Amino acid sequence: MPKLPRTVNLPVPAKPTRCEILEGLRITAPVAAGYIPLGLAYGVLVIQLGLPWWMAPALSLAAYSGSAELLVVTLAAQNTPLAVIAVTMLLVNFRLLFFAFSFPLHIIEGRFARLFSMYGLVDEAYALTAARPNGWTKPRLLAMQVTFHLTWLLSGLVGVLAGSLIPTQIAGLDFALTALFITLTLDAARTWREVPSTLLAGASFAVAMVVAPGQHLIVALLLFVACLSARHLLHRLGIVSAPAPLHSGDTPEAGAREAGTSDTEVPEAQARESATPEEAS
């Protein structure tokens, strides 16, 4: 019998490797489809900005991060100093450091596979593992990350080809980067508890436009990071209160407390529901 891969947070053995790969592809495909239009826009943007075609796949291999790649090509087309691009890339991708704390990297065996999994850790990969915390195995996780990377890489190449066939400039295509970050901002600010962070970001940008209009992007990012750090410190010292908690009915435990059920009774009720008739008796 072939050796089965390790499974995250499940007491049952994993499926065979082939089934795990297919399951990873099935889970990833709907999310990876969202990469296609953005990757096409990225490839077309590279050509429209007058950059060499190979920059699209080169960046996708050397600095795999969709938002950062769009940012780099836009800054490079504006002859932005290399130091500013490097610091901006560091700040934009710094969030990935915190993703690694809860990403199931421990199930990846082998040095090369683990390095690739670290390299392929992007927002969508983290979101899928956070939404589905159980059942991840090495084949399933790697299948997910390879699918994301190949979808982005191939979409960029098709975009480059399409951009070379378009005879005229597409007005407003360089707004793709701004539209991406507007979408990410709106997605992250869905509740009132996120309003202070949004206001801090807006204030940081306004100050940067006044203080350093020529380098407003990097200055705004540094100011925003400083404001977030100061707010966290004030919260730790008890000077400011923490953001308001989520709605009490957003979690099963909170809903159970509203109904008069204790925290310990929730797992017991779930266990009774999942038990077989013989076990329940």
PDB file of C-alpha atoms in Angstrom:
ATOM      1  CA  MET A   1       0.000   0.000   0.000  1.00  0.00           C
ATOM      2  CA  PRO A   2       1.532   3.396  -0.944  1.00  0.00           C
ATOM      3  CA  LYS A   3       2.444   5.803   1.836  1.00  0.00           C
ATOM      4  CA  LEU A   4      -0.184   8.471   2.337  1.00  0.00           C
ATOM      5  CA  PRO A   5       0.756  12.133   2.855  1.00  0.00           C
ATOM      6  CA  ARG A   6       0.341  13.915   6.178  1.00  0.00           C
ATOM      7  CA  THR A   7      -2.926  15.729   6.855  1.00  0.00           C
ATOM      8  CA  VAL A   8      -3.500  18.961   8.770  1.00  0.00           C
ATOM      9  CA  ASN A   9      -5.890  18.851  11.746  1.00  0.00           C
ATOM     10  CA  LEU A  10      -7.564  15.587  10.764  1.00  0.00           C
ATOM     11  CA  PRO A  11      -7.322  12.287  12.640  1.00  0.00           C
ATOM     12  CA  VAL A  12      -8.127  10.289   9.506  1.00  0.00           C
ATOM     13  CA  PRO A  13      -5.472   9.310   6.931  1.00  0.00           C
ATOM     14  CA  ALA A  14      -5.143  11.330   3.749  1.00  0.00           C
ATOM     15  CA  LYS A  15      -6.206  10.211   0.311  1.00  0.00           C
ATOM     16  CA  PRO A  16      -3.670   8.959  -2.258  1.00  0.00           C
ATOM     17  CA  THR A  17      -1.411  11.612  -3.766  1.00  0.00           C
ATOM     18  CA  ARG A  18      -3.237  11.711  -7.115  1.00  0.00           C
ATOM     19  CA  CYS A  19      -6.579  12.328  -5.407  1.00  0.00           C
ATOM     20  CA  GLU A  20      -5.011  15.024  -3.217  1.00  0.00           C
ATOM     21  CA  ILE A  21      -3.628  16.841  -6.280  1.00  0.00           C
ATOM     22  CA  LEU A  22      -7.015  16.723  -8.019  1.00  0.00           C
ATOM     23  CA  GLU A  23      -8.691  17.990  -4.859  1.00  0.00           C
ATOM     24  CA  GLY A  24      -6.203  20.861  -4.702  1.00  0.00           C
ATOM     25  CA  LEU A  25      -6.959  21.760  -8.310  1.00  0.00           C
ATOM     26  CA  ARG A  26     -10.690  21.625  -7.668  1.00  0.00           C
ATOM     27  CA  ILE A  27     -10.439  23.963  -4.685  1.00  0.00           C
ATOM     28  CA  THR A  28      -8.088  26.372  -6.443  1.00  0.00           C
ATOM     29  CA  ALA A  29      -9.677  26.650  -9.894  1.00  0.00           C
ATOM     30  CA  PRO A  30     -12.477  29.146  -9.064  1.00  0.00           C
ATOM     31  CA  VAL A  31     -10.072  31.488  -7.266  1.00  0.00           C
ATOM     32  CA  ALA A  32      -7.340  31.117  -9.891  1.00  0.00           C
ATOM     33  CA  ALA A  33      -9.835  32.152 -12.571  1.00  0.00           C
ATOM     34  CA  GLY A  34      -9.801  35.603 -10.999  1.00  0.00           C
ATOM     35  CA  TYR A  35      -6.089  35.826 -11.828  1.00  0.00           C
ATOM     36  CA  ILE A  36      -6.738  35.705 -15.571  1.00  0.00           C
ATOM     37  CA  PRO A  37      -8.160  39.205 -16.249  1.00  0.00           C
ATOM     38  CA  LEU A  38      -5.669  40.821 -13.885  1.00  0.00           C
ATOM     39  CA  GLY A  39      -2.774  38.890 -15.434  1.00  0.00           C
ATOM     40  CA  LEU A  40      -3.893  39.899 -18.910  1.00  0.00           C
ATOM     41  CA  ALA A  41      -4.031  43.543 -17.844  1.00  0.00           C
ATOM     42  CA  TYR A  42      -0.563  43.197 -16.320  1.00  0.00           C
ATOM     43  CA  GLY A  43       0.925  41.817 -19.547  1.00  0.00           C
ATOM     44  CA  VAL A  44      -0.744  44.457 -21.705  1.00  0.00           C
ATOM     45  CA  LEU A  45       0.383  47.172 -19.281  1.00  0.00           C
ATOM     46  CA  VAL A  46       4.024  46.096 -19.613  1.00  0.00           C
ATOM     47  CA  ILE A  47       3.872  46.583 -23.385  1.00  0.00           C
ATOM     48  CA  GLN A  48       1.822  49.786 -23.201  1.00  0.00           C
ATOM     49  CA  LEU A  49       4.348  51.349 -20.832  1.00  0.00           C
ATOM     50  CA  GLY A  50       7.142  50.699 -23.337  1.00  0.00           C
ATOM     51  CA  LEU A  51       8.926  48.079 -21.254  1.00  0.00           C
ATOM     52  CA  PRO A  52      10.510  44.949 -22.794  1.00  0.00           C
ATOM     53  CA  TRP A  53       8.143  41.971 -23.068  1.00  0.00           C
ATOM     54  CA  TRP A  54      10.353  39.704 -20.995  1.00  0.00           C
ATOM     55  CA  MET A  55       9.880  41.889 -17.916  1.00  0.00           C
ATOM     56  CA  ALA A  56       6.417  40.398 -17.349  1.00  0.00           C
ATOM     57  CA  PRO A  57       7.547  36.751 -16.965  1.00  0.00           C
ATOM     58  CA  ALA A  58      10.817  37.791 -15.321  1.00  0.00           C
ATOM     59  CA  LEU A  59       9.025  39.651 -12.541  1.00  0.00           C
ATOM     60  CA  SER A  60       6.502  36.830 -12.186  1.00  0.00           C
ATOM     61  CA  LEU A  61       9.404  34.451 -11.542  1.00  0.00           C
ATOM     62  CA  ALA A  62      11.701  36.709  -9.521  1.00  0.00           C
ATOM     63  CA  ALA A  63       9.124  38.609  -7.442  1.00  0.00           C
ATOM     64  CA  TYR A  64       5.908  36.613  -7.549  1.00  0.00           C
ATOM     65  CA  SER A  65       3.283  38.974  -6.159  1.00  0.00           C
ATOM     66  CA  GLY A  66       0.541  40.349  -8.374  1.00  0.00           C
ATOM     67  CA  SER A  67       0.034  43.736  -6.739  1.00  0.00           C
ATOM     68  CA  ALA A  68       3.776  44.286  -6.279  1.00  0.00           C
ATOM     69  CA  GLU A  69       4.475  43.414  -9.919  1.00  0.00           C
ATOM     70  CA  LEU A  70       1.915  45.944 -11.146  1.00  0.00           C
ATOM     71  CA  LEU A  71       3.492  48.471  -8.832  1.00  0.00           C
ATOM     72  CA  VAL A  72       7.035  47.743 -10.035  1.00  0.00           C
ATOM     73  CA  VAL A  73       6.274  48.095 -13.755  1.00  0.00           C
ATOM     74  CA  THR A  74       4.425  51.355 -13.125  1.00  0.00           C
ATOM     75  CA  LEU A  75       7.296  52.778 -11.065  1.00  0.00           C
ATOM     76  CA  ALA A  76       9.912  51.497 -13.527  1.00  0.00           C
ATOM     77  CA  ALA A  77       8.144  53.201 -16.435  1.00  0.00           C
ATOM     78  CA  GLN A  78       8.337  56.480 -14.493  1.00  0.00           C
ATOM     79  CA  ASN A  79      12.119  56.110 -13.977  1.00  0.00           C
ATOM     80  CA  THR A  80      11.666  55.802 -10.221  1.00  0.00           C
ATOM     81  CA  PRO A  81      14.960  55.291  -8.330  1.00  0.00           C
ATOM     82  CA  LEU A  82      15.773  51.659  -7.629  1.00  0.00           C
ATOM     83  CA  ALA A  83      16.009  52.280  -3.876  1.00  0.00           C
ATOM     84  CA  VAL A  84      12.450  53.644  -3.802  1.00  0.00           C
ATOM     85  CA  ILE A  85      11.187  50.610  -5.740  1.00  0.00           C
ATOM     86  CA  ALA A  86      12.974  48.231  -3.359  1.00  0.00           C
ATOM     87  CA  VAL A  87      11.605  49.879  -0.198  1.00  0.00           C
ATOM     88  CA  THR A  88       8.126  50.067  -1.683  1.00  0.00           C
ATOM     89  CA  MET A  89       8.253  46.366  -2.568  1.00  0.00           C
ATOM     90  CA  LEU A  90       9.369  45.553   0.962  1.00  0.00           C
ATOM     91  CA  LEU A  91       6.506  47.494   2.543  1.00  0.00           C
ATOM     92  CA  VAL A  92       3.869  46.158   0.141  1.00  0.00           C
ATOM     93  CA  ASN A  93       4.929  42.524   0.690  1.00  0.00           C
ATOM     94  CA  PHE A  94       5.695  42.828   4.410  1.00  0.00           C
ATOM     95  CA  ARG A  95       2.233  41.442   5.202  1.00  0.00           C
ATOM     96  CA  LEU A  96       3.335  38.036   3.907  1.00  0.00           C
ATOM     97  CA  LEU A  97       5.595  37.679   6.939  1.00  0.00           C
ATOM     98  CA  PHE A  98       2.525  37.528   9.168  1.00  0.00           C
ATOM     99  CA  PHE A  99       0.747  35.128   6.821  1.00  0.00           C
ATOM    100  CA  ALA A 100       3.514  32.606   7.432  1.00  0.00           C
ATOM    101  CA  PHE A 101       2.640  32.325  11.131  1.00  0.00           C
ATOM    102  CA  SER A 102      -0.588  30.413  10.418  1.00  0.00           C
ATOM    103  CA  PHE A 103       0.138  28.992   6.959  1.00  0.00           C
ATOM    104  CA  PRO A 104       0.397  25.143   7.114  1.00  0.00           C
ATOM    105  CA  LEU A 105       4.019  25.068   6.002  1.00  0.00           C
ATOM    106  CA  HIS A 106       4.832  22.336   8.524  1.00  0.00           C
ATOM    107  CA  ILE A 107       3.179  19.676   6.363  1.00  0.00           C
ATOM    108  CA  ILE A 108       5.591  20.315   3.477  1.00  0.00           C
ATOM    109  CA  GLU A 109       8.409  17.773   3.555  1.00  0.00           C
ATOM    110  CA  GLY A 110      11.598  18.299   1.566  1.00  0.00           C
ATOM    111  CA  ARG A 111      13.794  21.374   1.316  1.00  0.00           C
ATOM    112  CA  PHE A 112      12.958  22.270  -2.283  1.00  0.00           C
ATOM    113  CA  ALA A 113       9.222  21.804  -1.787  1.00  0.00           C
ATOM    114  CA  ARG A 114       9.264  23.909   1.367  1.00  0.00           C
ATOM    115  CA  LEU A 115      11.235  26.693  -0.315  1.00  0.00           C
ATOM    116  CA  PHE A 116       8.752  26.733  -3.190  1.00  0.00           C
ATOM    117  CA  SER A 117       5.831  26.857  -0.771  1.00  0.00           C
ATOM    118  CA  MET A 118       7.425  29.849   0.984  1.00  0.00           C
ATOM    119  CA  TYR A 119       8.032  31.499  -2.394  1.00  0.00           C
ATOM    120  CA  GLY A 120       4.455  30.794  -3.549  1.00  0.00           C
ATOM    121  CA  LEU A 121       2.766  32.206  -0.437  1.00  0.00           C
ATOM    122  CA  VAL A 122       0.437  34.898  -1.799  1.00  0.00           C
ATOM    123  CA  ASP A 123      -2.800  36.433  -0.542  1.00  0.00           C
ATOM    124  CA  GLU A 124      -5.057  33.954  -2.318  1.00  0.00           C
ATOM    125  CA  ALA A 125      -3.127  30.912  -1.071  1.00  0.00           C
ATOM    126  CA  TYR A 126      -3.303  32.175   2.489  1.00  0.00           C
ATOM    127  CA  ALA A 127      -7.007  33.010   2.137  1.00  0.00           C
ATOM    128  CA  LEU A 128      -7.838  29.486   0.988  1.00  0.00           C
ATOM    129  CA  THR A 129      -5.962  27.832   3.841  1.00  0.00           C
ATOM    130  CA  ALA A 130      -7.533  30.231   6.336  1.00  0.00           C
ATOM    131  CA  ALA A 131     -11.024  29.548   4.995  1.00  0.00           C
ATOM    132  CA  ARG A 132     -10.381  25.774   4.905  1.00  0.00           C
ATOM    133  CA  PRO A 133      -8.045  25.142   7.866  1.00  0.00           C
ATOM    134  CA  ASN A 134      -8.498  21.351   7.893  1.00  0.00           C
ATOM    135  CA  GLY A 135      -7.396  18.588   5.560  1.00  0.00           C
ATOM    136  CA  TRP A 136      -4.424  20.200   3.805  1.00  0.00           C
ATOM    137  CA  THR A 137      -1.671  17.840   2.688  1.00  0.00           C
ATOM    138  CA  LYS A 138       1.604  18.392   0.891  1.00  0.00           C
ATOM    139  CA  PRO A 139       0.255  17.403  -2.582  1.00  0.00           C
ATOM    140  CA  ARG A 140      -2.924  19.443  -2.134  1.00  0.00           C
ATOM    141  CA  LEU A 141      -1.104  22.535  -0.895  1.00  0.00           C
ATOM    142  CA  LEU A 142       1.568  22.417  -3.590  1.00  0.00           C
ATOM    143  CA  ALA A 143      -1.055  21.796  -6.288  1.00  0.00           C
ATOM    144  CA  MET A 144      -2.850  24.922  -5.135  1.00  0.00           C
ATOM    145  CA  GLN A 145       0.283  27.091  -5.170  1.00  0.00           C
ATOM    146  CA  VAL A 146       1.533  25.754  -8.522  1.00  0.00           C
ATOM    147  CA  THR A 147      -1.889  26.410 -10.071  1.00  0.00           C
ATOM    148  CA  PHE A 148      -1.905  29.989  -8.814  1.00  0.00           C
ATOM    149  CA  HIS A 149       1.614  30.642 -10.086  1.00  0.00           C
ATOM    150  CA  LEU A 150       1.110  29.074 -13.515  1.00  0.00           C
ATOM    151  CA  THR A 151      -2.209  30.897 -13.992  1.00  0.00           C
ATOM    152  CA  TRP A 152      -0.599  34.243 -13.229  1.00  0.00           C
ATOM    153  CA  LEU A 153       2.505  33.546 -15.336  1.00  0.00           C
ATOM    154  CA  LEU A 154       0.587  32.331 -18.394  1.00  0.00           C
ATOM    155  CA  SER A 155      -1.987  35.128 -18.144  1.00  0.00           C
ATOM    156  CA  GLY A 156       0.829  37.663 -18.125  1.00  0.00           C
ATOM    157  CA  LEU A 157       2.412  36.091 -21.209  1.00  0.00           C
ATOM    158  CA  VAL A 158      -0.905  36.118 -23.072  1.00  0.00           C
ATOM    159  CA  GLY A 159      -1.331  39.749 -22.046  1.00  0.00           C
ATOM    160  CA  VAL A 160       2.104  40.572 -23.432  1.00  0.00           C
ATOM    161  CA  LEU A 161       1.162  38.933 -26.749  1.00  0.00           C
ATOM    162  CA  ALA A 162      -2.147  40.784 -26.850  1.00  0.00           C
ATOM    163  CA  GLY A 163      -0.424  44.062 -26.015  1.00  0.00           C
ATOM    164  CA  SER A 164       2.024  43.645 -28.888  1.00  0.00           C
ATOM    165  CA  LEU A 165      -0.875  43.142 -31.313  1.00  0.00           C
ATOM    166  CA  ILE A 166      -2.712  46.277 -30.216  1.00  0.00           C
ATOM    167  CA  PRO A 167      -1.522  49.134 -32.456  1.00  0.00           C
ATOM    168  CA  THR A 168      -2.577  52.022 -30.218  1.00  0.00           C
ATOM    169  CA  GLN A 169      -2.328  52.874 -26.563  1.00  0.00           C
ATOM    170  CA  ILE A 170      -5.271  51.921 -24.368  1.00  0.00           C
ATOM    171  CA  ALA A 171      -6.188  54.992 -22.378  1.00  0.00           C
ATOM    172  CA  GLY A 172      -6.583  54.352 -18.677  1.00  0.00           C
ATOM    173  CA  LEU A 173      -4.901  50.944 -18.625  1.00  0.00           C
ATOM    174  CA  ASP A 174      -2.298  52.246 -16.199  1.00  0.00           C
ATOM    175  CA  PHE A 175      -5.188  52.761 -13.775  1.00  0.00           C
ATOM    176  CA  ALA A 176      -5.277  48.976 -13.267  1.00  0.00           C
ATOM    177  CA  LEU A 177      -2.886  49.283 -10.316  1.00  0.00           C
ATOM    178  CA  THR A 178      -4.947  52.001  -8.659  1.00  0.00           C
ATOM    179  CA  ALA A 179      -8.147  50.016  -9.263  1.00  0.00           C
ATOM    180  CA  LEU A 180      -6.559  46.938  -7.695  1.00  0.00           C
ATOM    181  CA  PHE A 181      -5.624  48.758  -4.497  1.00  0.00           C
ATOM    182  CA  ILE A 182      -9.017  50.472  -4.326  1.00  0.00           C
ATOM    183  CA  THR A 183     -10.634  47.031  -4.488  1.00  0.00           C
ATOM    184  CA  LEU A 184      -8.327  45.666  -1.789  1.00  0.00           C
ATOM    185  CA  THR A 185      -9.036  48.696   0.409  1.00  0.00           C
ATOM    186  CA  LEU A 186     -12.800  48.380   0.050  1.00  0.00           C
ATOM    187  CA  ASP A 187     -12.597  44.655   0.731  1.00  0.00           C
ATOM    188  CA  ALA A 188     -10.588  45.264   3.905  1.00  0.00           C
ATOM    189  CA  ALA A 189     -12.866  48.040   5.189  1.00  0.00           C
ATOM    190  CA  ARG A 190     -16.213  46.298   5.366  1.00  0.00           C
ATOM    191  CA  THR A 191     -16.886  46.953   9.068  1.00  0.00           C
ATOM    192  CA  TRP A 192     -16.811  49.989  11.347  1.00  0.00           C
ATOM    193  CA  ARG A 193     -13.818  48.567  13.219  1.00  0.00           C
ATOM    194  CA  GLU A 194     -11.685  49.162  10.113  1.00  0.00           C
ATOM    195  CA  VAL A 195     -12.622  52.856   9.803  1.00  0.00           C
ATOM    196  CA  PRO A 196      -9.697  54.105  11.993  1.00  0.00           C
ATOM    197  CA  SER A 197      -7.154  52.295   9.809  1.00  0.00           C
ATOM    198  CA  THR A 198      -8.751  53.697   6.663  1.00  0.00           C
ATOM    199  CA  LEU A 199      -8.680  57.228   8.092  1.00  0.00           C
ATOM    200  CA  LEU A 200      -5.021  56.815   9.110  1.00  0.00           C
ATOM    201  CA  ALA A 201      -4.168  55.712   5.574  1.00  0.00           C
ATOM    202  CA  GLY A 202      -5.956  58.709   4.069  1.00  0.00           C
ATOM    203  CA  ALA A 203      -4.303  61.127   6.496  1.00  0.00           C
ATOM    204  CA  SER A 204      -0.864  59.635   5.790  1.00  0.00           C
ATOM    205  CA  PHE A 205      -1.332  60.102   2.061  1.00  0.00           C
ATOM    206  CA  ALA A 206      -2.571  63.694   2.498  1.00  0.00           C
ATOM    207  CA  VAL A 207       0.431  64.602   4.645  1.00  0.00           C
ATOM    208  CA  ALA A 208       2.816  62.951   2.174  1.00  0.00           C
ATOM    209  CA  MET A 209       1.346  64.925  -0.736  1.00  0.00           C
ATOM    210  CA  VAL A 210       2.035  68.166   1.164  1.00  0.00           C
ATOM    211  CA  VAL A 211       5.420  67.287   2.663  1.00  0.00           C
ATOM    212  CA  ALA A 212       7.006  65.322  -0.197  1.00  0.00           C
ATOM    213  CA  PRO A 213       4.914  65.555  -3.394  1.00  0.00           C
ATOM    214  CA  GLY A 214       7.744  64.095  -5.454  1.00  0.00           C
ATOM    215  CA  GLN A 215       8.065  60.969  -3.260  1.00  0.00           C
ATOM    216  CA  HIS A 216       4.563  60.847  -1.837  1.00  0.00           C
ATOM    217  CA  LEU A 217       4.099  57.073  -2.222  1.00  0.00           C
ATOM    218  CA  ILE A 218       7.037  55.940  -0.126  1.00  0.00           C
ATOM    219  CA  VAL A 219       6.489  58.722   2.427  1.00  0.00           C
ATOM    220  CA  ALA A 220       2.800  57.804   2.768  1.00  0.00           C
ATOM    221  CA  LEU A 221       3.663  54.135   3.303  1.00  0.00           C
ATOM    222  CA  LEU A 222       6.242  54.963   5.971  1.00  0.00           C
ATOM    223  CA  LEU A 223       3.841  57.348   7.732  1.00  0.00           C
ATOM    224  CA  PHE A 224       1.076  54.754   7.681  1.00  0.00           C
ATOM    225  CA  VAL A 225       3.338  52.076   9.159  1.00  0.00           C
ATOM    226  CA  ALA A 226       4.439  54.558  11.860  1.00  0.00           C
ATOM    227  CA  CYS A 227       0.805  55.425  12.675  1.00  0.00           C
ATOM    228  CA  LEU A 228      -0.170  51.760  12.953  1.00  0.00           C
ATOM    229  CA  SER A 229       2.823  51.070  15.201  1.00  0.00           C
ATOM    230  CA  ALA A 230       1.964  54.044  17.424  1.00  0.00           C
ATOM    231  CA  ARG A 231      -1.667  52.954  17.683  1.00  0.00           C
ATOM    232  CA  HIS A 232      -0.621  49.428  18.651  1.00  0.00           C
ATOM    233  CA  LEU A 233       1.733  50.781  21.313  1.00  0.00           C
ATOM    234  CA  LEU A 234      -0.975  53.030  22.750  1.00  0.00           C
ATOM    235  CA  HIS A 235      -3.332  50.076  22.847  1.00  0.00           C
ATOM    236  CA  ARG A 236      -0.772  47.936  24.687  1.00  0.00           C
ATOM    237  CA  LEU A 237      -0.296  50.737  27.222  1.00  0.00           C
ATOM    238  CA  GLY A 238      -4.051  50.998  27.735  1.00  0.00           C
ATOM    239  CA  ILE A 239      -4.238  54.589  26.542  1.00  0.00           C
ATOM    240  CA  VAL A 240      -6.618  53.818  23.679  1.00  0.00           C
ATOM    241  CA  SER A 241      -9.243  51.105  23.531  1.00  0.00           C
ATOM    242  CA  ALA A 242      -9.191  48.182  21.148  1.00  0.00           C
ATOM    243  CA  PRO A 243     -11.419  48.198  18.034  1.00  0.00           C
ATOM    244  CA  ALA A 244     -14.996  47.174  18.645  1.00  0.00           C
ATOM    245  CA  PRO A 245     -15.439  43.387  18.439  1.00  0.00           C
ATOM    246  CA  LEU A 246     -17.280  41.720  15.618  1.00  0.00           C
ATOM    247  CA  HIS A 247     -21.014  41.180  15.847  1.00  0.00           C
ATOM    248  CA  SER A 248     -21.787  38.692  18.561  1.00  0.00           C
ATOM    249  CA  GLY A 249     -23.516  36.337  16.187  1.00  0.00           C
ATOM    250  CA  ASP A 250     -20.572  36.039  13.806  1.00  0.00           C
ATOM    251  CA  THR A 251     -19.169  32.922  15.493  1.00  0.00           C
ATOM    252  CA  PRO A 252     -20.851  29.713  16.709  1.00  0.00           C
ATOM    253  CA  GLU A 253     -19.465  30.245  20.205  1.00  0.00           C
ATOM    254  CA  ALA A 254     -20.893  33.766  20.410  1.00  0.00           C
ATOM    255  CA  GLY A 255     -24.239  32.619  19.106  1.00  0.00           C
ATOM    256  CA  ALA A 256     -24.267  29.848  21.676  1.00  0.00           C
ATOM    257  CA  ARG A 257     -23.591  32.342  24.475  1.00  0.00           C
ATOM    258  CA  GLU A 258     -26.497  34.468  23.316  1.00  0.00           C
ATOM    259  CA  ALA A 259     -28.729  31.395  23.457  1.00  0.00           C
ATOM    260  CA  GLY A 260     -27.540  30.581  26.966  1.00  0.00           C
ATOM    261  CA  THR A 261     -25.124  27.796  26.007  1.00  0.00           C
ATOM    262  CA  SER A 262     -21.652  27.659  27.509  1.00  0.00           C
ATOM    263  CA  ASP A 263     -18.436  27.516  25.477  1.00  0.00           C
ATOM    264  CA  THR A 264     -17.801  23.917  26.497  1.00  0.00           C
ATOM    265  CA  GLU A 265     -21.259  22.823  25.428  1.00  0.00           C
ATOM    266  CA  VAL A 266     -20.733  23.914  21.823  1.00  0.00           C
ATOM    267  CA  PRO A 267     -18.028  21.333  20.942  1.00  0.00           C
ATOM    268  CA  GLU A 268     -20.039  18.671  22.802  1.00  0.00           C
ATOM    269  CA  ALA A 269     -23.142  19.470  20.778  1.00  0.00           C
ATOM    270  CA  GLN A 270     -21.128  19.365  17.554  1.00  0.00           C
ATOM    271  CA  ALA A 271     -19.630  16.020  18.549  1.00  0.00           C
ATOM    272  CA  ARG A 272     -23.081  14.576  19.246  1.00  0.00           C
ATOM    273  CA  GLU A 273     -24.286  15.717  15.839  1.00  0.00           C
ATOM    274  CA  SER A 274     -21.351  14.064  14.058  1.00  0.00           C
ATOM    275  CA  ALA A 275     -21.540  10.837  16.064  1.00  0.00           C
ATOM    276  CA  THR A 276     -22.921   7.670  14.497  1.00  0.00           C
ATOM    277  CA  PRO A 277     -26.106   6.108  15.951  1.00  0.00           C
ATOM    278  CA  GLU A 278     -24.050   3.402  17.654  1.00  0.00           C
ATOM    279  CA  GLU A 279     -21.734   5.990  19.243  1.00  0.00           C
ATOM    280  CA  ALA A 280     -24.668   8.181  20.300  1.00  0.00           C
ATOM    281  CA  SER A 281     -26.318   5.262  22.046  1.00  0.00           C
TER     282      SER A 281
END
